């Protein structure tokens, strides 16, 4: 099955984009299957459209292992 994940977001930053979109920048920690927490960063672009009003146009996720 899928691994067990525990995560905690630490910071949230948002910036408006063209055509009423939103860029979101999130940092935090994630632990996989009870292992040591690792720092992560995720940046995603929400664009106007879709059934809920916005959809994820771009998404970048990075584990900071160093």
mmCIF file with all atom_site columns, C-alpha atoms in Angstrom:
data_model
loop_
_atom_site.group_PDB
_atom_site.id
_atom_site.type_symbol
_atom_site.label_atom_id
_atom_site.label_alt_id
_atom_site.label_comp_id
_atom_site.label_asym_id
_atom_site.label_entity_id
_atom_site.label_seq_id
_atom_site.pdbx_PDB_ins_code
_atom_site.Cartn_x
_atom_site.Cartn_y
_atom_site.Cartn_z
_atom_site.occupancy
_atom_site.B_iso_or_equiv
_atom_site.pdbx_formal_charge
_atom_site.auth_seq_id
_atom_site.auth_comp_id
_atom_site.auth_asym_id
_atom_site.auth_atom_id
_atom_site.pdbx_PDB_model_num
ATOM 1  C CA . UNK A 1 1  ? 0.000   0.000  0.000   1.00 0.00 ? 1  UNK A CA 1
ATOM 2  C CA . UNK A 1 2  ? 0.862   3.639  0.155   1.00 0.00 ? 2  UNK A CA 1
ATOM 3  C CA . UNK A 1 3  ? 3.301   4.915  2.801   1.00 0.00 ? 3  UNK A CA 1
ATOM 4  C CA . UNK A 1 4  ? 2.081   6.693  5.918   1.00 0.00 ? 4  UNK A CA 1
ATOM 5  C CA . UNK A 1 5  ? 2.701   10.471 5.746   1.00 0.00 ? 5  UNK A CA 1
ATOM 6  C CA . UNK A 1 6  ? 2.732   13.075 8.505   1.00 0.00 ? 6  UNK A CA 1
ATOM 7  C CA . UNK A 1 7  ? 3.194   16.697 7.489   1.00 0.00 ? 7  UNK A CA 1
ATOM 8  C CA . UNK A 1 8  ? 3.196   20.121 9.108   1.00 0.00 ? 8  UNK A CA 1
ATOM 9  C CA . UNK A 1 9  ? 3.162   23.307 7.053   1.00 0.00 ? 9  UNK A CA 1
ATOM 10 C CA . UNK A 1 10 ? 5.223   26.096 8.659   1.00 0.00 ? 10 UNK A CA 1
ATOM 11 C CA . UNK A 1 11 ? 4.886   29.097 6.339   1.00 0.00 ? 11 UNK A CA 1
ATOM 12 C CA . UNK A 1 12 ? 2.394   30.196 3.684   1.00 0.00 ? 12 UNK A CA 1
ATOM 13 C CA . UNK A 1 13 ? 3.053   33.035 1.235   1.00 0.00 ? 13 UNK A CA 1
ATOM 14 C CA . UNK A 1 14 ? 0.703   34.096 -1.562  1.00 0.00 ? 14 UNK A CA 1
ATOM 15 C CA . UNK A 1 15 ? 1.087   36.452 -4.526  1.00 0.00 ? 15 UNK A CA 1
ATOM 16 C CA . UNK A 1 16 ? -1.509  37.472 -7.128  1.00 0.00 ? 16 UNK A CA 1
ATOM 17 C CA . UNK A 1 17 ? -0.734  36.700 -10.783 1.00 0.00 ? 17 UNK A CA 1
ATOM 18 C CA . UNK A 1 18 ? -2.121  37.797 -14.137 1.00 0.00 ? 18 UNK A CA 1
ATOM 19 C CA . UNK A 1 19 ? -5.748  36.894 -14.905 1.00 0.00 ? 19 UNK A CA 1
ATOM 20 C CA . UNK A 1 20 ? -6.595  36.752 -11.170 1.00 0.00 ? 20 UNK A CA 1
ATOM 21 C CA . UNK A 1 21 ? -4.436  33.687 -10.464 1.00 0.00 ? 21 UNK A CA 1
ATOM 22 C CA . UNK A 1 22 ? -2.508  33.006 -7.251  1.00 0.00 ? 22 UNK A CA 1
ATOM 23 C CA . UNK A 1 23 ? 1.036   31.737 -6.644  1.00 0.00 ? 23 UNK A CA 1
ATOM 24 C CA . UNK A 1 24 ? 1.346   29.867 -3.327  1.00 0.00 ? 24 UNK A CA 1
ATOM 25 C CA . UNK A 1 25 ? 4.674   29.143 -1.575  1.00 0.00 ? 25 UNK A CA 1
ATOM 26 C CA . UNK A 1 26 ? 4.534   26.675 1.345   1.00 0.00 ? 26 UNK A CA 1
ATOM 27 C CA . UNK A 1 27 ? 7.330   25.341 3.572   1.00 0.00 ? 27 UNK A CA 1
ATOM 28 C CA . UNK A 1 28 ? 7.225   22.708 6.301   1.00 0.00 ? 28 UNK A CA 1
ATOM 29 C CA . UNK A 1 29 ? 8.214   19.214 7.390   1.00 0.00 ? 29 UNK A CA 1
ATOM 30 C CA . UNK A 1 30 ? 7.122   15.778 6.192   1.00 0.00 ? 30 UNK A CA 1
ATOM 31 C CA . UNK A 1 31 ? 7.794   12.323 7.692   1.00 0.00 ? 31 UNK A CA 1
ATOM 32 C CA . UNK A 1 32 ? 7.309   9.126  5.667   1.00 0.00 ? 32 UNK A CA 1
ATOM 33 C CA . UNK A 1 33 ? 6.404   5.883  7.475   1.00 0.00 ? 33 UNK A CA 1
ATOM 34 C CA . UNK A 1 34 ? 7.427   7.353  10.856  1.00 0.00 ? 34 UNK A CA 1
ATOM 35 C CA . UNK A 1 35 ? 10.939  8.289  9.682   1.00 0.00 ? 35 UNK A CA 1
ATOM 36 C CA . UNK A 1 36 ? 12.859  11.435 10.542  1.00 0.00 ? 36 UNK A CA 1
ATOM 37 C CA . UNK A 1 37 ? 11.091  14.632 9.446   1.00 0.00 ? 37 UNK A CA 1
ATOM 38 C CA . UNK A 1 38 ? 12.425  16.242 6.266   1.00 0.00 ? 38 UNK A CA 1
ATOM 39 C CA . UNK A 1 39 ? 12.044  19.862 5.240   1.00 0.00 ? 39 UNK A CA 1
ATOM 40 C CA . UNK A 1 40 ? 9.991   20.529 2.108   1.00 0.00 ? 40 UNK A CA 1
ATOM 41 C CA . UNK A 1 41 ? 8.957   23.434 -0.076  1.00 0.00 ? 41 UNK A CA 1
ATOM 42 C CA . UNK A 1 42 ? 5.998   23.490 -2.454  1.00 0.00 ? 42 UNK A CA 1
ATOM 43 C CA . UNK A 1 43 ? 5.122   26.191 -4.954  1.00 0.00 ? 43 UNK A CA 1
ATOM 44 C CA . UNK A 1 44 ? 1.930   26.032 -6.980  1.00 0.00 ? 44 UNK A CA 1
ATOM 45 C CA . UNK A 1 45 ? 0.040   28.293 -9.331  1.00 0.00 ? 45 UNK A CA 1
ATOM 46 C CA . UNK A 1 46 ? -3.738  28.423 -9.006  1.00 0.00 ? 46 UNK A CA 1
ATOM 47 C CA . UNK A 1 47 ? -5.391  29.552 -12.237 1.00 0.00 ? 47 UNK A CA 1
ATOM 48 C CA . UNK A 1 48 ? -8.995  30.709 -12.626 1.00 0.00 ? 48 UNK A CA 1
ATOM 49 C CA . UNK A 1 49 ? -11.320 28.020 -14.010 1.00 0.00 ? 49 UNK A CA 1
ATOM 50 C CA . UNK A 1 50 ? -12.580 24.548 -13.248 1.00 0.00 ? 50 UNK A CA 1
ATOM 51 C CA . UNK A 1 51 ? -15.641 23.461 -11.275 1.00 0.00 ? 51 UNK A CA 1
ATOM 52 C CA . UNK A 1 52 ? -14.394 24.966 -7.967  1.00 0.00 ? 52 UNK A CA 1
ATOM 53 C CA . UNK A 1 53 ? -13.293 28.274 -9.498  1.00 0.00 ? 53 UNK A CA 1
ATOM 54 C CA . UNK A 1 54 ? -9.528  27.523 -9.505  1.00 0.00 ? 54 UNK A CA 1
ATOM 55 C CA . UNK A 1 55 ? -7.290  24.672 -10.644 1.00 0.00 ? 55 UNK A CA 1
ATOM 56 C CA . UNK A 1 56 ? -3.596  23.855 -10.144 1.00 0.00 ? 56 UNK A CA 1
ATOM 57 C CA . UNK A 1 57 ? -1.822  25.036 -13.290 1.00 0.00 ? 57 UNK A CA 1
ATOM 58 C CA . UNK A 1 58 ? 1.763   24.348 -12.122 1.00 0.00 ? 58 UNK A CA 1
ATOM 59 C CA . UNK A 1 59 ? 3.073   22.524 -9.050  1.00 0.00 ? 59 UNK A CA 1
ATOM 60 C CA . UNK A 1 60 ? 6.663   22.199 -7.804  1.00 0.00 ? 60 UNK A CA 1
ATOM 61 C CA . UNK A 1 61 ? 7.466   20.067 -4.732  1.00 0.00 ? 61 UNK A CA 1
ATOM 62 C CA . UNK A 1 62 ? 10.971  19.681 -3.341  1.00 0.00 ? 62 UNK A CA 1
ATOM 63 C CA . UNK A 1 63 ? 12.398  17.741 -0.393  1.00 0.00 ? 63 UNK A CA 1
ATOM 64 C CA . UNK A 1 64 ? 15.364  19.597 1.130   1.00 0.00 ? 64 UNK A CA 1
ATOM 65 C CA . UNK A 1 65 ? 17.593  16.653 1.973   1.00 0.00 ? 65 UNK A CA 1
ATOM 66 C CA . UNK A 1 66 ? 20.951  18.460 2.283   1.00 0.00 ? 66 UNK A CA 1
#
